[in-house]
mmCIF file of C-alpha atoms in Angstrom:
data_model
loop_
_atom_site.group_PDB
_atom_site.id
_atom_site.type_symbol
_atom_site.label_atom_id
_atom_site.label_comp_id
_atom_site.label_asym_id
_atom_site.label_seq_id
_atom_site.Cartn_x
_atom_site.Cartn_y
_atom_site.Cartn_z
ATOM 1 C CA MET A 1 9.211 11.470 -10.938
ATOM 2 C CA ASP A 2 11.421 10.521 -8.031
ATOM 3 C CA LYS A 3 13.887 7.646 -8.447
ATOM 4 C CA GLU A 4 14.221 6.948 -4.708
ATOM 5 C CA ILE A 5 10.454 6.586 -4.268
ATOM 6 C CA LYS A 6 10.322 4.259 -7.291
ATOM 7 C CA ASN A 7 13.176 2.269 -5.732
ATOM 8 C CA LEU A 8 11.251 1.915 -2.461
ATOM 9 C CA LEU A 9 8.078 0.912 -4.336
ATOM 10 C CA GLY A 10 10.104 -1.786 -6.110
ATOM 11 C CA LYS A 11 11.368 -3.115 -2.779
ATOM 12 C CA LEU A 12 7.819 -3.177 -1.390
ATOM 13 C CA CYS A 13 6.795 -5.262 -4.398
ATOM 14 C CA VAL A 14 9.617 -7.778 -4.015
ATOM 15 C CA ASP A 15 9.585 -7.974 -0.218
ATOM 16 C CA LEU A 16 5.896 -7.577 0.651
ATOM 17 C CA GLY A 17 3.965 -8.250 -2.552
ATOM 18 C CA PHE A 18 2.648 -4.693 -2.895
ATOM 19 C CA CYS A 19 3.194 -4.521 -6.665
ATOM 20 C CA LEU A 20 1.358 -1.412 -7.781
ATOM 21 C CA PRO A 21 0.300 -0.832 -11.380
ATOM 22 C CA PRO A 22 2.697 1.500 -13.239
ATOM 23 C CA ILE A 23 0.150 4.331 -13.312
ATOM 24 C CA GLU A 24 -0.130 4.231 -9.505
ATOM 25 C CA GLN A 25 3.651 4.058 -9.103
ATOM 26 C CA ASP A 26 4.009 7.108 -11.346
ATOM 27 C CA ARG A 27 1.289 8.996 -9.456
ATOM 28 C CA ILE A 28 2.923 8.351 -6.092
ATOM 29 C CA ALA A 29 6.438 9.032 -7.424
ATOM 30 C CA SER A 30 5.331 12.408 -8.833
ATOM 31 C CA LEU A 31 4.176 13.994 -5.574
ATOM 32 C CA GLY A 32 7.398 15.869 -4.703
ATOM 33 C CA VAL A 33 7.116 15.616 -0.905
ATOM 34 C CA TRP A 34 6.177 12.456 0.962
ATOM 35 C CA ARG A 35 5.302 11.731 4.568
ATOM 36 C CA ALA A 36 5.611 8.185 5.881
ATOM 37 C CA ASP A 37 1.960 7.937 6.984
ATOM 38 C CA GLU A 38 0.532 9.269 3.717
ATOM 39 C CA PHE A 39 2.903 7.128 1.669
ATOM 40 C CA ALA A 40 1.799 3.975 3.513
ATOM 41 C CA LYS A 41 -1.876 4.884 3.066
ATOM 42 C CA ASP A 42 -1.339 5.567 -0.654
ATOM 43 C CA VAL A 43 0.385 2.224 -1.222
ATOM 44 C CA ILE A 44 -2.280 0.262 0.644
ATOM 45 C CA SER A 45 -5.149 2.121 -1.054
ATOM 46 C CA SER A 46 -3.564 1.574 -4.471
ATOM 47 C CA GLU A 47 -3.755 -2.167 -3.794
ATOM 48 C CA GLY A 48 -7.512 -1.812 -3.272
ATOM 49 C CA LEU A 49 -7.262 -2.244 0.494
ATOM 50 C CA ASN A 50 -8.501 0.021 3.260
ATOM 51 C CA PRO A 51 -5.570 1.406 5.284
ATOM 52 C CA GLU A 52 -7.852 1.794 8.312
ATOM 53 C CA TYR A 53 -8.191 -1.996 8.488
ATOM 54 C CA GLU A 54 -4.667 -2.935 7.408
ATOM 55 C CA LYS A 55 -2.783 -1.773 10.520
ATOM 56 C CA LYS A 56 -0.044 -4.403 10.221
ATOM 57 C CA TRP A 57 0.720 -3.459 6.616
ATOM 58 C CA PHE A 58 0.459 0.245 7.433
ATOM 59 C CA ARG A 59 3.104 -0.076 10.170
ATOM 60 C CA GLU A 60 5.365 -2.241 8.008
ATOM 61 C CA ILE A 61 5.279 0.107 4.993
ATOM 62 C CA ARG A 62 5.634 3.190 7.190
ATOM 63 C CA ASN A 63 8.625 1.669 8.992
ATOM 64 C CA ARG A 64 10.268 0.762 5.690
ATOM 65 C CA PHE A 65 9.788 4.340 4.459
ATOM 66 C CA VAL A 66 11.511 5.690 7.584
ATOM 67 C CA ALA A 67 14.307 3.110 7.326
ATOM 68 C CA HIS A 68 14.834 3.897 3.637
ATOM 69 C CA PHE A 69 14.908 7.691 4.012
ATOM 70 C CA GLY A 70 16.011 8.048 7.642
ATOM 71 C CA SER A 71 13.079 10.357 8.330
ATOM 72 C CA ASN A 72 9.271 10.580 8.400
ATOM 73 C CA VAL A 73 9.439 13.106 5.544
ATOM 74 C CA TYR A 74 11.232 12.927 2.218
ATOM 75 C CA GLU A 75 11.455 15.705 -0.343
ATOM 76 C CA SER A 76 12.533 14.951 -3.880
ATOM 77 C CA LYS A 77 15.833 16.396 -4.975
ATOM 78 C CA ASN A 78 14.131 16.871 -8.355
ATOM 79 C CA SER A 79 11.528 19.303 -6.928
#
C-alpha cells in the first residue's frame, strides 16, 4: 500500500469532498503504478459517478495528481 497515494486521496477528501470508503482507498493504493487519467477515473468511479460525465472533476483530480507527483505516472517506491 502506497503512502503517497493515500496522502493524495486524503487531500482529495478534504479539498474536494471525494472521501472514498477505506476498502476503495486500499484498493487504489495497492496498485503499484498509477497514471493520472486512470487514477482520476478510479476515484470518480469509486464515488459512484461516471467519469465520462464528470469532466470537470476528472480534470481537477488529474491535475492534482500531476501537481502532487510532478508527472503523469507514479510508481510506488514499495513495489
